[in-house]
Short mmCIF file of C-alpha atoms (C1' of nucleotides) in Angstrom, two decimals:
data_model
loop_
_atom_site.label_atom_id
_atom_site.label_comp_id
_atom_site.label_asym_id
_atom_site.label_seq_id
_atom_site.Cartn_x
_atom_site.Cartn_y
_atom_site.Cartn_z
CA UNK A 1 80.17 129.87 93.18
CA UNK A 2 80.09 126.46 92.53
CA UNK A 3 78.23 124.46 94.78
CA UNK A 4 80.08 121.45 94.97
CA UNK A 5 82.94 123.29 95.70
CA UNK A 6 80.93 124.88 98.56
CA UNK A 7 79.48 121.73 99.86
CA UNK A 8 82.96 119.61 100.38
CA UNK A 9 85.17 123.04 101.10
CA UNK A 10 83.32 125.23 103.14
CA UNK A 11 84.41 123.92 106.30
CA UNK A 12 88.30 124.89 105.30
CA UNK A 13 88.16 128.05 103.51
CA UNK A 14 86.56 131.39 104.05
CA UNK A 15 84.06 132.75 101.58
CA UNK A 16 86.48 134.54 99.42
CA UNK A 17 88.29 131.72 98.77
CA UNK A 18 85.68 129.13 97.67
CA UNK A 19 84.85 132.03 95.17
CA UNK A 20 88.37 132.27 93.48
CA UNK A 21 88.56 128.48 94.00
CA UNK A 22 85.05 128.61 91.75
CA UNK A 23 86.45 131.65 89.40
CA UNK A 24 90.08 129.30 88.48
CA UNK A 25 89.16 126.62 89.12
CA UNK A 26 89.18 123.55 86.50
CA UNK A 27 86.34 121.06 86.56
CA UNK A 28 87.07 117.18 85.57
CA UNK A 29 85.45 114.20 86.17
CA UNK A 30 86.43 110.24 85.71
CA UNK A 31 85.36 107.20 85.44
CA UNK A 32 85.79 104.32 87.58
CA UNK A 33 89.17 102.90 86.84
CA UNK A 34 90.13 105.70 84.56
CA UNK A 35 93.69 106.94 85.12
CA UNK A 36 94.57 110.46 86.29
CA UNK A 37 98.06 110.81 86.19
CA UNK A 38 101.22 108.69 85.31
CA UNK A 39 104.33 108.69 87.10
CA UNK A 40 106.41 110.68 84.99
CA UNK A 41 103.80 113.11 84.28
CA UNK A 42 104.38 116.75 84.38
CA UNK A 43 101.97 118.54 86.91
CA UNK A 44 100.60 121.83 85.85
CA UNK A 45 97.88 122.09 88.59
CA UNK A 46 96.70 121.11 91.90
CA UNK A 47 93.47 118.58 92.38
CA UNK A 48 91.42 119.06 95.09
CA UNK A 49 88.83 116.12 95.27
CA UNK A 50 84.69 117.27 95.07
CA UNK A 51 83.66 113.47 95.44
CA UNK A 52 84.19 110.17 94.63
CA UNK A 53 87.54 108.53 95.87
CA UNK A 54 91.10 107.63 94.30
CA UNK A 55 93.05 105.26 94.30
CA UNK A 56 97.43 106.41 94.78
CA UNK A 57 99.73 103.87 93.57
CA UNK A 58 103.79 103.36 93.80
CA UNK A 59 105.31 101.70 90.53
CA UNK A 60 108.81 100.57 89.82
CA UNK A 61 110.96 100.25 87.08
CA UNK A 62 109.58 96.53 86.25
CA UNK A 63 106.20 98.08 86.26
CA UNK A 64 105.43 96.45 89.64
CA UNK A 65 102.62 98.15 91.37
CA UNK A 66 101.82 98.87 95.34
CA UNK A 67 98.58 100.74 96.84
CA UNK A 68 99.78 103.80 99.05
CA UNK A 69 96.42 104.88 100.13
CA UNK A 70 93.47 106.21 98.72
CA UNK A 71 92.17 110.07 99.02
CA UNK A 72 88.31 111.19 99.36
CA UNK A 73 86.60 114.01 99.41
CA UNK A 74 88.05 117.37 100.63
CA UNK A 75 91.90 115.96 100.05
CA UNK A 76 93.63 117.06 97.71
CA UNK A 77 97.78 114.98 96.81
CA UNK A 78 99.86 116.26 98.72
CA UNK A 79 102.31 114.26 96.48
CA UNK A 80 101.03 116.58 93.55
CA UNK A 81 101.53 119.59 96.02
CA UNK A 82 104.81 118.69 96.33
CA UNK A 83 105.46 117.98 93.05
CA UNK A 84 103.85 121.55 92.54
CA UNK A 85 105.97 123.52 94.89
CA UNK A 86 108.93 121.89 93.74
CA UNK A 87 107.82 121.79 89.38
CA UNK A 88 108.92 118.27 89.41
CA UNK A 89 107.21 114.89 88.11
CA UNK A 90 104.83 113.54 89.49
CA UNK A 91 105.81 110.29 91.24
CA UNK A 92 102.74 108.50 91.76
CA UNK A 93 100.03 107.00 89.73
CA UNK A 94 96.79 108.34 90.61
CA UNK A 95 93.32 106.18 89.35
CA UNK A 96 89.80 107.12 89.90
CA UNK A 97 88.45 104.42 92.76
CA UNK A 98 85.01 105.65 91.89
CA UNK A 99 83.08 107.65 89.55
CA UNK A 100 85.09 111.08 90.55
CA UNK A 101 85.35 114.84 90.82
CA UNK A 102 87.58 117.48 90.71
CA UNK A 103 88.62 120.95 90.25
CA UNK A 104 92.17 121.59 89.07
CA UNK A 105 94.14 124.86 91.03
CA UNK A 106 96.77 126.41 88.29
CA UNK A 107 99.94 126.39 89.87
CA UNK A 108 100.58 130.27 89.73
CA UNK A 109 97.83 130.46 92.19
CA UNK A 110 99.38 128.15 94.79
CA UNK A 111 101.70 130.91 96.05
CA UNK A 112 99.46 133.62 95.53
CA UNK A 113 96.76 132.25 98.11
CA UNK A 114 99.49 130.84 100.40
CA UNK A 115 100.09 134.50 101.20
CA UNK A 116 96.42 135.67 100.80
CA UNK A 117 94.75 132.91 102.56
CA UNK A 118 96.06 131.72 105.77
CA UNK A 119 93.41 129.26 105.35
CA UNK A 120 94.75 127.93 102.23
CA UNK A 121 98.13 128.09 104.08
CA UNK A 122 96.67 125.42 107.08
CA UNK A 123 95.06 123.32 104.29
CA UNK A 124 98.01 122.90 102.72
CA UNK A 125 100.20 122.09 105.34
CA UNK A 126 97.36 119.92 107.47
CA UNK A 127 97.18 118.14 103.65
CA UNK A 128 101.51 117.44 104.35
CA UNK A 129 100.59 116.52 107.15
CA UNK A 130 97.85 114.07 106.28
CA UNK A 131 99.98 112.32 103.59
CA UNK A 132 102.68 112.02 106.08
CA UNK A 133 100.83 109.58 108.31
CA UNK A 134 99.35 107.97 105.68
CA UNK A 135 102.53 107.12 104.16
CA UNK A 136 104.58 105.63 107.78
CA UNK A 137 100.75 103.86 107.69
CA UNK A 138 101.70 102.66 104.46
CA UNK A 139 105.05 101.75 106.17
CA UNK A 140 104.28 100.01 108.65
CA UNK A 141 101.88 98.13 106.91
CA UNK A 142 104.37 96.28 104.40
CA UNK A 143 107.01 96.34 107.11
CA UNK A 144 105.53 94.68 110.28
CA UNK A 145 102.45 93.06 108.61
CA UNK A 146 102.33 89.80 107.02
CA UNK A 147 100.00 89.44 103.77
CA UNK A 148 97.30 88.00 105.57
CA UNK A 149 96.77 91.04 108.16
CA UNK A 150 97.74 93.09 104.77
CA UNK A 151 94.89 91.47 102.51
CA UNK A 152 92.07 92.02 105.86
CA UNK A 153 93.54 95.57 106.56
CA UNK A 154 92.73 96.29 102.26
CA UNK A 155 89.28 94.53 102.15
CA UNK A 156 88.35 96.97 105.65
CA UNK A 157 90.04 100.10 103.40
CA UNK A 158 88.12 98.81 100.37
CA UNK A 159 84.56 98.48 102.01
CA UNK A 160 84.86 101.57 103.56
CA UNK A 161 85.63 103.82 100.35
CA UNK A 162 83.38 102.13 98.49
CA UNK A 163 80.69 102.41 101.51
CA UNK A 164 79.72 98.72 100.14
CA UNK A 165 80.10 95.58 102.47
CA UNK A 166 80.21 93.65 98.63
CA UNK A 167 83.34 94.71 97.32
CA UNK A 168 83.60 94.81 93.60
CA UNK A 169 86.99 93.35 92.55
CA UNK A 170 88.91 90.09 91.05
CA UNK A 171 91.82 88.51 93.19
CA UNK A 172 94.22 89.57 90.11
CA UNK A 173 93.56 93.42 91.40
CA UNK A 174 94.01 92.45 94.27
CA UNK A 175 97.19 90.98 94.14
CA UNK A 176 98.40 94.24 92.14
CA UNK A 177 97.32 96.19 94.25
CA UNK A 178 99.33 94.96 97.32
CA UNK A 179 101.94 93.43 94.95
CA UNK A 180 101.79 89.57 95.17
CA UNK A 181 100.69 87.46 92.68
CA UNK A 182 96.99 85.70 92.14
CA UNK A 183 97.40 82.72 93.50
CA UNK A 184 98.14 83.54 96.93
CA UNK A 185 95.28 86.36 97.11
CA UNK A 186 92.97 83.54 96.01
CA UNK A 187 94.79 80.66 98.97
CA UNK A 188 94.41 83.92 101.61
CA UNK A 189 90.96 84.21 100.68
CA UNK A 190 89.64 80.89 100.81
CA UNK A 191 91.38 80.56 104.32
CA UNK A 192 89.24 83.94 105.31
CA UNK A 193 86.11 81.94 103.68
CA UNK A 194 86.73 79.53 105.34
CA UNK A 195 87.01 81.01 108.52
CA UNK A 196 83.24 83.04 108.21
CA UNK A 197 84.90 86.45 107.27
CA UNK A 198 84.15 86.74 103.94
CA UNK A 199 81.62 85.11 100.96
CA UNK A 200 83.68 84.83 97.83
CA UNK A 201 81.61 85.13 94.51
CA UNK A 202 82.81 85.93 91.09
CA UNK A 203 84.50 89.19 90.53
CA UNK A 204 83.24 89.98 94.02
CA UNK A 205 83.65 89.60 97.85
CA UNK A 206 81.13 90.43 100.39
CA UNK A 207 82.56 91.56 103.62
CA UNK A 208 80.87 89.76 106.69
CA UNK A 209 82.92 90.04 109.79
CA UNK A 210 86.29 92.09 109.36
CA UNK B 1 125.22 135.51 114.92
CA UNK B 2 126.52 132.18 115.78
CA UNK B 3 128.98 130.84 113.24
CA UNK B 4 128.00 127.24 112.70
CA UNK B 5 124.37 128.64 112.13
CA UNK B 6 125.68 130.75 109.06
CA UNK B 7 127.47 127.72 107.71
CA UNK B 8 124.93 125.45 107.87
CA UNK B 9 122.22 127.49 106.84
CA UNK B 10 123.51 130.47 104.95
CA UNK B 11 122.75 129.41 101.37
CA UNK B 12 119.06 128.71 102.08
CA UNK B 13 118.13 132.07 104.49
CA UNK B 14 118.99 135.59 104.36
CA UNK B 15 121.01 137.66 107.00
CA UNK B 16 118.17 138.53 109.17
CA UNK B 17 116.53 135.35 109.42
CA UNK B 18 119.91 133.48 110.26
CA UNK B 19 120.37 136.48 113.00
CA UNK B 20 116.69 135.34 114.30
CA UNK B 21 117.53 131.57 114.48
CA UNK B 22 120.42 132.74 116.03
CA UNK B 23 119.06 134.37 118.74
CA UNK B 24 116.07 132.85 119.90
CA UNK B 25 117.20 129.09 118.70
CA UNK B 26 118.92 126.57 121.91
CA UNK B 27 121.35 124.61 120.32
CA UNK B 28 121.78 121.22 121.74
CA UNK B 29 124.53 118.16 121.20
CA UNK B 30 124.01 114.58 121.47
CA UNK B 31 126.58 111.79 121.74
CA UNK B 32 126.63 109.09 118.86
CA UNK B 33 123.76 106.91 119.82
CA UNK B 34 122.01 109.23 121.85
CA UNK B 35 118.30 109.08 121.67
CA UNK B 36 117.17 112.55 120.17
CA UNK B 37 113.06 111.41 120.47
CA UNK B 38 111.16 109.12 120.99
CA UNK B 39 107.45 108.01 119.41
CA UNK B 40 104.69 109.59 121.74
CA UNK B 41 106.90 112.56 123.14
CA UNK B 42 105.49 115.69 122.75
CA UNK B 43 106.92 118.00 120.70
CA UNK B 44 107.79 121.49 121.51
CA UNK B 45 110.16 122.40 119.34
CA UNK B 46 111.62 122.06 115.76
CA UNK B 47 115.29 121.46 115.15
CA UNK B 48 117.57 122.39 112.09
CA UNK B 49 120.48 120.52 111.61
CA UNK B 50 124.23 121.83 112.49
CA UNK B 51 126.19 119.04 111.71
CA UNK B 52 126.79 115.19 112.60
CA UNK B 53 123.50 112.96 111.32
CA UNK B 54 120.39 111.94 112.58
CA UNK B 55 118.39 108.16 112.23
CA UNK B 56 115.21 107.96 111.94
CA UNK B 57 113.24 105.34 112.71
CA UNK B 58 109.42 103.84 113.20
CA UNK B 59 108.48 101.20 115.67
CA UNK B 60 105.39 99.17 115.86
CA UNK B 61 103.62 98.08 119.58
CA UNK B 62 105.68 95.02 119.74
CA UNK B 63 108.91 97.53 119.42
CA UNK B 64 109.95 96.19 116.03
CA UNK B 65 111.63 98.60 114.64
CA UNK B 66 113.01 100.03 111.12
CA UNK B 67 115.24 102.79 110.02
CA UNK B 68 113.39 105.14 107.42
CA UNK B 69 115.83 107.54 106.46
CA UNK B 70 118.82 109.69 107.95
CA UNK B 71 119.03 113.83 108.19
CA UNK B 72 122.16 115.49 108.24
CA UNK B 73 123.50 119.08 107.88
CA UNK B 74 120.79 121.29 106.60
CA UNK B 75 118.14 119.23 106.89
CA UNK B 76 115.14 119.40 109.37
CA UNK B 77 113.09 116.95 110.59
CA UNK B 78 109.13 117.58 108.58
CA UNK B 79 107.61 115.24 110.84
CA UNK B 80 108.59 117.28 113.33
CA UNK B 81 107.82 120.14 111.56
CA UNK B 82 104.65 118.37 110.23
CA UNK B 83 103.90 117.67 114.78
CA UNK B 84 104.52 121.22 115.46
CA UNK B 85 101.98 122.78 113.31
CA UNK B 86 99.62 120.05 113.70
CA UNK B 87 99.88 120.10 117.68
CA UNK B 88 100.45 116.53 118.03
CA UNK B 89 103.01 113.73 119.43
CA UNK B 90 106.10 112.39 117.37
CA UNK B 91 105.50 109.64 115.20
CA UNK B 92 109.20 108.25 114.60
CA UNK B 93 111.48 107.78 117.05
CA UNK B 94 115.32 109.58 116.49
CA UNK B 95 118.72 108.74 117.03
CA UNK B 96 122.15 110.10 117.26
CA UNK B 97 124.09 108.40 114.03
CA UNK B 98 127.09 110.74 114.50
CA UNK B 99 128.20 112.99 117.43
CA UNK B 100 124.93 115.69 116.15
CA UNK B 101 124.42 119.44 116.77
CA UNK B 102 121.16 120.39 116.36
CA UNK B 103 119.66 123.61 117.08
CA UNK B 104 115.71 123.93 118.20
CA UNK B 105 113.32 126.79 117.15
CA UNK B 106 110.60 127.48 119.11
CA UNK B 107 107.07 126.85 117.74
CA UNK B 108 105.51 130.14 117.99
CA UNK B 109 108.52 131.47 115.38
CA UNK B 110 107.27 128.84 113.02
CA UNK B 111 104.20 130.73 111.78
CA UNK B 112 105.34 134.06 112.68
CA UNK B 113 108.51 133.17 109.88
CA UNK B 114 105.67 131.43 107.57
CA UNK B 115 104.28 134.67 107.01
CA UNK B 116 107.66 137.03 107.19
CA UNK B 117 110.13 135.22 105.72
CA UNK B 118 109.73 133.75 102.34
CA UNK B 119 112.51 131.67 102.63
CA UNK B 120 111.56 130.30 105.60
CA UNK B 121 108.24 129.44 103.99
CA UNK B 122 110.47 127.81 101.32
CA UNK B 123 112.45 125.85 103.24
CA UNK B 124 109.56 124.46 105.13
CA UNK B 125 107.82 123.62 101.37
CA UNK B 126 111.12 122.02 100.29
CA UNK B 127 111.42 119.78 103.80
CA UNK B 128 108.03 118.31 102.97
CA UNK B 129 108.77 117.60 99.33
CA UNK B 130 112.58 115.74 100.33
CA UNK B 131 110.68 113.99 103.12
CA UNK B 132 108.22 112.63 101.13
CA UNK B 133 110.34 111.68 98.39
CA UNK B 134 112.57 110.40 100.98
CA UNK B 135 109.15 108.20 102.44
CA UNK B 136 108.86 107.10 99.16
CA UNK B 137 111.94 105.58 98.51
CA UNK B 138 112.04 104.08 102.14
CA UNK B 139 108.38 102.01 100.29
CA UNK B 140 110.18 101.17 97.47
CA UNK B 141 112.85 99.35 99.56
CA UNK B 142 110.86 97.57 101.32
CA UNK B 143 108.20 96.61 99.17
CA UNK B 144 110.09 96.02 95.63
CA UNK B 145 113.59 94.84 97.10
CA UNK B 146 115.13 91.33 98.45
CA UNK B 147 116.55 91.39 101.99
CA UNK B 148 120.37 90.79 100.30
CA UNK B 149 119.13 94.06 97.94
CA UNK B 150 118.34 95.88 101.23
CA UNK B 151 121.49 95.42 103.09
CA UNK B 152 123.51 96.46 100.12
CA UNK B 153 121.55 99.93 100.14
CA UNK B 154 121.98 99.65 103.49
CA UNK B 155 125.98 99.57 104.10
CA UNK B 156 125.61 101.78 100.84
CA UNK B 157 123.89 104.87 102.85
CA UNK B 158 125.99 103.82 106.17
CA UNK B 159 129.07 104.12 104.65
CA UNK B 160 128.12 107.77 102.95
CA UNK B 161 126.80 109.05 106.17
CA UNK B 162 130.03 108.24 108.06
CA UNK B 163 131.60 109.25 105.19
CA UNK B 164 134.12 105.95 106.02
CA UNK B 165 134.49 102.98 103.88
CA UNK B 166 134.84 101.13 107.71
CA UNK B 167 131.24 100.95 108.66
CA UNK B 168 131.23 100.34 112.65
CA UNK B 169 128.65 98.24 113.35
CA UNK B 170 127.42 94.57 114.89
CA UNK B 171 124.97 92.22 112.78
CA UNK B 172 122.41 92.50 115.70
CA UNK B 173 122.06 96.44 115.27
CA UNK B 174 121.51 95.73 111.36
CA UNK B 175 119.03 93.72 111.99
CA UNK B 176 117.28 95.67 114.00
CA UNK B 177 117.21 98.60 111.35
CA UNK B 178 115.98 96.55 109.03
CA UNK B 179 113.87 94.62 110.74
CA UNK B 180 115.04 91.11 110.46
CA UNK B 181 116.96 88.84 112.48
CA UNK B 182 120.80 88.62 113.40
CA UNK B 183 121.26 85.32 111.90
CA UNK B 184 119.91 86.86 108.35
CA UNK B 185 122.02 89.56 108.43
CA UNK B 186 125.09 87.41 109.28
CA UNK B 187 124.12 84.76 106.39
CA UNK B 188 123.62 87.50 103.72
CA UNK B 189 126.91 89.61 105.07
CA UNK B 190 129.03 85.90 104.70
CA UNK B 191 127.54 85.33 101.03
CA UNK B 192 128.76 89.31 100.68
CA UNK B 193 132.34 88.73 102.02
CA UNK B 194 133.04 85.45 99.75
CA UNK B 195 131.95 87.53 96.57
CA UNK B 196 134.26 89.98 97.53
CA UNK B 197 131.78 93.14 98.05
CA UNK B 198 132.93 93.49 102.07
CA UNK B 199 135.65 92.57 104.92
CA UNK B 200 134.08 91.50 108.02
CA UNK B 201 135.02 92.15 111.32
CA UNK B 202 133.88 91.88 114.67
CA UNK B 203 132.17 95.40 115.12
CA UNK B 204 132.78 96.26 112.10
CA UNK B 205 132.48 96.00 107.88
CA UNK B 206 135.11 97.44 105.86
CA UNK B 207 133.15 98.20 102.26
CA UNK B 208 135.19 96.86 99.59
CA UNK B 209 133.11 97.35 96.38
CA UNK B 210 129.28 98.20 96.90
"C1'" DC C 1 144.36 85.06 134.79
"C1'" DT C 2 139.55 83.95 135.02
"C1'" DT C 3 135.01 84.66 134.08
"C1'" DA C 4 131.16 86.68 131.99
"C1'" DT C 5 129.30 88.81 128.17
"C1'" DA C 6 128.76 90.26 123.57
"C1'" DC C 7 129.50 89.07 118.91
"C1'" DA C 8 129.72 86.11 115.01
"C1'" DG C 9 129.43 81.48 112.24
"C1'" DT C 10 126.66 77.87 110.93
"C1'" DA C 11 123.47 73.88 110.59
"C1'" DA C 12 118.86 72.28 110.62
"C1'" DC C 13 114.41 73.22 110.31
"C1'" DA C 14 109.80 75.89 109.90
"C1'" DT C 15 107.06 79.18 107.68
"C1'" DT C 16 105.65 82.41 104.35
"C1'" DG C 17 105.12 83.66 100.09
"C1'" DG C 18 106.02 83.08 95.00
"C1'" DT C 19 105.70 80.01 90.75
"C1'" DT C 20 103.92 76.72 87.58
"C1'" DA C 21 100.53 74.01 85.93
"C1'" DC C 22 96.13 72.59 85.16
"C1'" DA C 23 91.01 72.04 85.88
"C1'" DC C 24 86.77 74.05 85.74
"C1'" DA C 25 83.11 77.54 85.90
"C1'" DC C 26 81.14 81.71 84.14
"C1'" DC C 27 80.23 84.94 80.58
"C1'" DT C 28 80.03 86.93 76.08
"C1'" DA C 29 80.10 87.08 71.21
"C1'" DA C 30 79.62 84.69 67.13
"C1'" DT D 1 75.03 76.24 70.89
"C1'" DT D 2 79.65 76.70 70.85
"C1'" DA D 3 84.26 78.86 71.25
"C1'" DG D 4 87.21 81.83 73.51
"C1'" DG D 5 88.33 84.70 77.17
"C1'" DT D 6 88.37 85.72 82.01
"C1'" DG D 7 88.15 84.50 86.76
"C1'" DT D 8 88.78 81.11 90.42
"C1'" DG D 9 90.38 76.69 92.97
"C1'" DT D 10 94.02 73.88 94.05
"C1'" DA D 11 98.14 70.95 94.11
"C1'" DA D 12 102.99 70.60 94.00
"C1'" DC D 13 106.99 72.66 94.27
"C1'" DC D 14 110.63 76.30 95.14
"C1'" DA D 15 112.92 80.27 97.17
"C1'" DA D 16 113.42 83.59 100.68
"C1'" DT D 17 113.26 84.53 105.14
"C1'" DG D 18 112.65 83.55 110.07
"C1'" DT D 19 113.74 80.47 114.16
"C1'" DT D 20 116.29 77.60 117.24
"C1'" DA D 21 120.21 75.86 118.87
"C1'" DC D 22 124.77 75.41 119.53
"C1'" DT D 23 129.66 76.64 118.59
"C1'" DG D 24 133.76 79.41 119.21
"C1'" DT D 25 136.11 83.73 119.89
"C1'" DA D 26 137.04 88.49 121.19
"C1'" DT D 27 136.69 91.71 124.79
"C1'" DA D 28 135.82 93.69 129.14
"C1'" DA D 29 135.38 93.34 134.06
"C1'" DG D 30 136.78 91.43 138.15
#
DNA sequence: CTTATACAGTAACATTGGTTACACACCTAA
DNA sequence: TTAGGTGTGTAACCAATGTTACTGTATAAG
């Protein structure tokens, strides 16, 4: 049994389980910043996240990028579930938000354990679930927010999942991230600054009063 | 057996699970524009698609609205689905498109199936992977396309779903959808007409060339 | 027929966000 | 120490979208 397995699964799967999960189960770990998948990308097996956090991105054809949401420990994508269930490509890109952890499910065993397990069965559709609301989040984020509400609601998101009030991070990112350009991440900041809600240093903002 | 059942659903579940929907489904019929459910009602039931087409749509506190996606024949609602297994209130609000027959499976069934029916188990699976691909797109829209781009996709899906090139509707309830205002809408529907892409008319948009 | 209402056209203006251009500060490697 | 790269600040401008206001016309209700 693998311990970190245990210690962020234990609470969702009986004994048994966190055993075969241990037995088949693929260890990887990533840098900060270091991609996991591509959009395009075949998937052959299902992550479920140990620690760290990560970082799900939308891209288009012109290579424009836009932050879904990120996952932490004890998620797993459903997006990769999906993309599992249904062997198709994956249609995300997926980047390590923080030094990260996980241990890669083979499909074949997907549908084995949905059977076997009825606790891998609720996991996987709580995890639908999950990514569901996260996405109409997502939603009605871009839809009904403007980019200043957008660019406080990130910072929060951003402080959190890094468990940092000084977020690490250059307005470029930023504006990739929630897909503007530079310039007006750097204008909404200084207005925020300005304001008393933030202290803007190089390559980093410390979070004061979100 | 009731015939519209077996036509509907025949190609995805076998003889004794369409006899079971069958039997202990309710099938109910809504006029076009009749409001199917609403964000915050509690749901107690999950309903496959007969025939006609379903809207759905999010709203924010202020009651902004925008349409996500449509359903028609065959489909099912996952966040429905996704509310009934995870015991909680709907998060989208839907809407009659077309004169809609629906019918609505008890809960309970929905695990009992899970675990009997393989298909069943599939065709949940498969809802969740269209609806999130579905989600996805509805991001893309939004976040990578121009207002003129929208409406275009817009009339484009309307069209399909009415399967009529006459697309009955007023500027004020496109706005709505997408979240803009009437003026917009009438401004980028003008610029349409004098390139030759639509007719306009009060009520309604006869598509031309998409 | 008359009136009220809903729908659509359009101008003028405001606001938000995107673009371009450039200055300057910080940092690293030579 | 200097040169080059990266990150940030800011102004000026532009484009897209949202707002307000007013018009006229079609339609329905009386």
């Amino acid at each position: 049994m693998v311990q970190e397995v245990f210690d962020a699964y234990s609470f969702v799967f009986e004994e048994e389980l966190l055993e075969e999960i241990s037995t088949v189960g693929i260890i990887k770990e990533f840098k900060e910043n270091e991609r996991i998948i591509e959009i395009g990308d075949h998937v052959t097996s299902m992550p479920l996240l140990i620690s760290g956090a990560i970082k799900i991105l939308r891209e288009d054809q012109d290579g424009d990028e836009l932050l879904l949401y990120f996952l932490e420990r004890g998620d797993t994508c459903a997006m990769t579930l999906s993309c599992c269930l249904g062997h198709t490509k994956s249609e995300i890109r997926a980047v390590a938000e923080l030094p990260t952890k996980l241990i890669m499910i083979p499909i074949e065993k997907m549908e084995e354990w949905t059977s076997k397990y009825k606790s891998w069965m609720n996991f996987v559709f709580e995890s639908y679930h999950t990514r569901l609301s996260e996405m109409l989040d997502t939603i009605d984020t871009i839809a009904f927010l403007n980019m200043d509400e957008r660019l406080l609601k990130y910072l929060r998101d951003k402080a959190k999942i890094n468990q940092n009030e000084l977020v690490q991070i250059t307005h470029q990112q930023i504006a990739y991230d929630l897909h503007t350009s530079r310039v007006v991440i750097s204008r909404l900041l200084k207005k925020l600054e300005l304001k008393g809600t933030i202290a803007l240093n190089r390559n980093s903002i410390k979070v004061i009063d979100l």
